[in-house]
């Protein structure tokens, strides 16, 4: 059974609690495939994969082979790498560009049908792993997910049906009331802050760090999350 990790972002070290869970789950360490979020920007993807590799290496997780999938690799070769991989990591960056790339290369289907044991995603990558995500007019205008027009809702790969809103910095009442509340009537909405993560295995969900969910018409802190 695959294990899924939805990471927000790590400005500091990965917490001991997340590290302990990851080390227990990432047993097969033959190869990992990083999925770029700027498929046309090789240098950007190289940097993001270096960051992700550093996070994993800092907690003692290393692989025999590392691969990075973007437009430098053909669809056929990329899917072959995923088929043989021990783990897949969806990198951060521009969520819309990554979404289009995932659809073009049929990566979601490949991951679901593969023997991959652990699927990870950070920021844009975690958003695209989820059921839905938004490009909002109520977030930092310097964000890659800001839009000067109306908020846009996108479908993710749907590994799980919930919606993920990353990089949350309270208070942001406009975002919550205008974007997240209406969507919470359609899907479960989880709101993640920096240094947090969601682990999903089967029907079991584990929360690490500061994560909120929308319940009873308000943003509520998940009080049983494991703190770092």
Short mmCIF file of C-alpha atoms in Angstrom, two decimals:
data_model
loop_
_atom_site.label_atom_id
_atom_site.label_comp_id
_atom_site.label_asym_id
_atom_site.label_seq_id
_atom_site.Cartn_x
_atom_site.Cartn_y
_atom_site.Cartn_z
CA UNK A 1 0.00 0.00 0.00
CA UNK A 2 1.38 3.38 -1.01
CA UNK A 3 2.06 6.07 1.57
CA UNK A 4 1.52 9.70 0.61
CA UNK A 5 3.11 12.81 2.11
CA UNK A 6 1.78 16.30 1.45
CA UNK A 7 4.47 18.77 2.57
CA UNK A 8 3.95 22.51 2.85
CA UNK A 9 7.55 23.77 2.84
CA UNK A 10 10.54 23.48 5.17
CA UNK A 11 12.31 26.74 5.95
CA UNK A 12 13.93 24.99 8.89
CA UNK A 13 14.85 21.34 9.35
CA UNK A 14 12.32 18.58 8.85
CA UNK A 15 10.90 17.98 12.32
CA UNK A 16 11.93 14.87 14.23
CA UNK A 17 8.36 13.61 14.12
CA UNK A 18 8.07 13.87 10.33
CA UNK A 19 11.58 12.43 9.96
CA UNK A 20 10.69 9.44 12.12
CA UNK A 21 7.59 8.70 10.04
CA UNK A 22 9.43 9.12 6.73
CA UNK A 23 12.34 6.94 7.73
CA UNK A 24 9.90 4.22 8.71
CA UNK A 25 8.04 4.44 5.40
CA UNK A 26 10.92 4.91 2.95
CA UNK A 27 12.34 1.40 3.20
CA UNK A 28 13.02 0.67 -0.48
CA UNK A 29 15.68 3.16 -1.52
CA UNK A 30 16.73 2.02 -4.96
CA UNK A 31 15.54 5.08 -6.92
CA UNK A 32 13.55 8.29 -6.61
CA UNK A 33 12.00 10.34 -9.40
CA UNK A 34 11.54 14.08 -8.87
CA UNK A 35 8.75 15.65 -10.94
CA UNK A 36 9.51 19.24 -11.95
CA UNK A 37 7.01 22.06 -11.50
CA UNK A 38 8.56 24.25 -14.21
CA UNK A 39 8.91 21.64 -16.98
CA UNK A 40 10.57 24.08 -19.41
CA UNK A 41 12.93 25.59 -16.82
CA UNK A 42 15.76 23.11 -16.34
CA UNK A 43 17.80 25.26 -13.95
CA UNK A 44 14.80 25.88 -11.71
CA UNK A 45 13.94 22.19 -11.53
CA UNK A 46 17.56 21.31 -10.83
CA UNK A 47 17.56 23.72 -7.89
CA UNK A 48 14.25 22.43 -6.52
CA UNK A 49 15.39 18.81 -6.75
CA UNK A 50 18.61 19.77 -4.95
CA UNK A 51 16.57 21.29 -2.13
CA UNK A 52 14.34 18.22 -1.84
CA UNK A 53 17.33 15.87 -1.95
CA UNK A 54 18.91 17.93 0.82
CA UNK A 55 15.81 17.67 3.02
CA UNK A 56 15.77 13.89 2.67
CA UNK A 57 19.53 13.55 3.07
CA UNK A 58 19.48 15.60 6.26
CA UNK A 59 17.37 12.91 7.93
CA UNK A 60 19.42 10.01 6.56
CA UNK A 61 17.29 9.09 3.55
CA UNK A 62 19.38 8.47 0.43
CA UNK A 63 18.77 6.58 -2.81
CA UNK A 64 21.01 4.62 -5.15
CA UNK A 65 19.62 6.55 -8.13
CA UNK A 66 18.15 10.04 -8.51
CA UNK A 67 16.14 11.10 -11.56
CA UNK A 68 14.48 14.39 -12.48
CA UNK A 69 11.54 14.39 -14.87
CA UNK A 70 10.85 17.46 -17.01
CA UNK A 71 10.94 18.17 -20.76
CA UNK A 72 14.54 17.04 -20.98
CA UNK A 73 13.24 13.48 -20.72
CA UNK A 74 10.73 11.97 -23.15
CA UNK A 75 7.33 10.83 -21.94
CA UNK A 76 8.19 7.20 -22.65
CA UNK A 77 11.46 7.33 -20.71
CA UNK A 78 9.88 9.28 -17.86
CA UNK A 79 7.08 6.77 -17.41
CA UNK A 80 9.63 3.96 -17.46
CA UNK A 81 11.54 5.66 -14.63
CA UNK A 82 8.34 5.97 -12.58
CA UNK A 83 7.48 2.34 -13.19
CA UNK A 84 10.83 1.29 -11.70
CA UNK A 85 10.97 3.87 -8.90
CA UNK A 86 10.89 3.29 -5.17
CA UNK A 87 9.60 6.81 -4.49
CA UNK A 88 8.23 9.80 -6.41
CA UNK A 89 8.55 13.42 -5.28
CA UNK A 90 6.43 16.17 -6.87
CA UNK A 91 8.50 19.36 -6.59
CA UNK A 92 7.41 22.91 -5.82
CA UNK A 93 7.17 25.77 -8.28
CA UNK A 94 4.40 26.86 -10.63
CA UNK A 95 1.34 24.68 -10.01
CA UNK A 96 -0.42 25.44 -13.31
CA UNK A 97 2.63 24.56 -15.43
CA UNK A 98 3.16 21.38 -13.43
CA UNK A 99 -0.51 20.44 -13.78
CA UNK A 100 -0.31 20.74 -17.56
CA UNK A 101 2.89 18.70 -17.64
CA UNK A 102 1.39 15.96 -15.47
CA UNK A 103 -1.57 15.68 -17.83
CA UNK A 104 0.58 15.66 -20.97
CA UNK A 105 2.85 12.92 -19.63
CA UNK A 106 0.00 10.99 -17.93
CA UNK A 107 2.02 10.92 -14.73
CA UNK A 108 -0.89 10.50 -12.31
CA UNK A 109 -1.98 7.25 -13.92
CA UNK A 110 1.61 6.00 -14.03
CA UNK A 111 2.14 6.66 -10.32
CA UNK A 112 -1.15 5.01 -9.35
CA UNK A 113 -0.34 1.88 -11.37
CA UNK A 114 3.33 1.71 -10.35
CA UNK A 115 4.96 -0.21 -7.53
CA UNK A 116 6.13 3.05 -5.96
CA UNK A 117 6.02 2.77 -2.17
CA UNK A 118 6.13 6.43 -1.11
CA UNK A 119 4.68 9.43 -2.95
CA UNK A 120 5.71 12.89 -1.75
CA UNK A 121 4.89 16.41 -2.83
CA UNK A 122 5.79 19.87 -1.61
CA UNK A 123 4.00 23.17 -2.21
CA UNK A 124 2.78 23.10 -5.85
CA UNK A 125 3.57 19.39 -5.98
CA UNK A 126 1.43 18.65 -2.93
CA UNK A 127 -1.40 20.75 -4.36
CA UNK A 128 -1.35 18.79 -7.59
CA UNK A 129 -1.42 15.52 -5.68
CA UNK A 130 -4.69 16.53 -4.01
CA UNK A 131 -8.23 16.64 -5.38
CA UNK A 132 -8.55 20.40 -5.91
CA UNK A 133 -6.54 23.55 -5.44
CA UNK A 134 -6.96 27.24 -6.15
CA UNK A 135 -5.24 30.15 -7.81
CA UNK A 136 -6.53 32.99 -5.65
CA UNK A 137 -6.86 36.76 -5.78
CA UNK A 138 -6.73 36.82 -1.97
CA UNK A 139 -3.16 35.67 -1.43
CA UNK A 140 0.20 37.42 -1.63
CA UNK A 141 0.35 39.14 -5.04
CA UNK A 142 3.97 38.03 -5.36
CA UNK A 143 2.91 34.38 -5.14
CA UNK A 144 2.90 32.18 -8.23
CA UNK A 145 -0.71 31.37 -7.32
CA UNK A 146 -1.96 34.95 -7.27
CA UNK A 147 -4.40 36.06 -9.94
CA UNK A 148 -5.55 39.61 -10.58
CA UNK A 149 -8.84 38.21 -11.87
CA UNK A 150 -11.34 35.90 -10.28
CA UNK A 151 -10.11 32.97 -8.19
CA UNK A 152 -9.64 29.85 -10.30
CA UNK A 153 -10.26 26.28 -9.15
CA UNK A 154 -8.17 23.45 -10.62
CA UNK A 155 -8.45 19.68 -10.39
CA UNK A 156 -5.39 17.85 -9.08
CA UNK A 157 -4.39 14.25 -9.65
CA UNK A 158 -6.84 13.19 -6.98
CA UNK A 159 -4.68 10.76 -5.05
CA UNK A 160 -7.00 11.92 -2.28
CA UNK A 161 -10.18 13.93 -2.59
CA UNK A 162 -9.41 16.79 -0.22
CA UNK A 163 -8.31 20.28 -1.19
CA UNK A 164 -4.95 21.56 0.04
CA UNK A 165 -4.23 25.24 0.67
CA UNK A 166 -0.49 25.66 1.46
CA UNK A 167 1.66 28.44 2.92
CA UNK A 168 -1.16 29.81 5.05
CA UNK A 169 -0.39 32.77 7.25
CA UNK A 170 -3.26 33.78 9.52
CA UNK A 171 -5.22 35.91 9.55
CA UNK A 172 -6.44 36.00 5.96
CA UNK A 173 -10.18 36.39 6.33
CA UNK A 174 -10.73 37.27 2.66
CA UNK A 175 -9.14 34.01 1.52
CA UNK A 176 -11.06 31.95 4.05
CA UNK A 177 -14.45 33.58 3.59
CA UNK A 178 -14.41 34.11 -0.18
CA UNK A 179 -12.49 31.07 -1.46
CA UNK A 180 -12.14 28.33 1.13
CA UNK A 181 -15.55 28.42 2.82
CA UNK A 182 -17.53 27.94 -0.40
CA UNK A 183 -15.24 25.14 -1.55
CA UNK A 184 -15.52 23.40 1.82
CA UNK A 185 -19.14 22.59 0.90
CA UNK A 186 -17.81 20.47 -1.97
CA UNK A 187 -14.61 18.96 -0.56
CA UNK A 188 -12.73 18.71 2.72
CA UNK A 189 -10.33 21.66 2.93
CA UNK A 190 -7.00 21.43 4.74
CA UNK A 191 -4.96 24.57 5.29
CA UNK A 192 -1.24 24.04 5.90
CA UNK A 193 1.36 26.35 7.40
CA UNK A 194 5.13 26.22 6.94
CA UNK A 195 6.96 23.18 8.37
CA UNK A 196 3.77 21.07 8.32
CA UNK A 197 2.81 17.83 6.58
CA UNK A 198 -0.06 15.42 6.02
CA UNK A 199 0.61 11.68 5.82
CA UNK A 200 -2.01 9.40 4.28
CA UNK A 201 -1.94 5.62 4.24
CA UNK A 202 -5.17 3.91 3.32
CA UNK A 203 -7.91 5.54 5.39
CA UNK A 204 -5.49 6.80 8.02
CA UNK A 205 -4.43 10.45 8.05
CA UNK A 206 -1.68 11.83 10.28
CA UNK A 207 -1.07 15.56 10.68
CA UNK A 208 2.23 17.19 11.59
CA UNK A 209 2.72 20.80 12.62
CA UNK A 210 0.21 23.63 12.25
CA UNK A 211 -2.65 22.53 10.02
CA UNK A 212 -6.26 23.72 9.94
CA UNK A 213 -9.44 22.30 8.47
CA UNK A 214 -12.65 24.07 7.62
CA UNK A 215 -15.39 22.80 9.92
CA UNK A 216 -18.72 24.26 11.02
CA UNK A 217 -18.22 27.34 8.90
CA UNK A 218 -14.88 28.33 10.38
CA UNK A 219 -11.18 27.65 10.19
CA UNK A 220 -10.28 25.31 13.06
CA UNK A 221 -6.83 24.18 14.16
CA UNK A 222 -6.34 20.41 14.08
CA UNK A 223 -5.53 20.00 17.75
CA UNK A 224 -4.39 16.37 17.54
CA UNK A 225 -1.63 17.17 15.02
CA UNK A 226 1.82 15.98 16.02
CA UNK A 227 3.88 19.02 16.93
CA UNK A 228 7.52 19.49 16.00
#
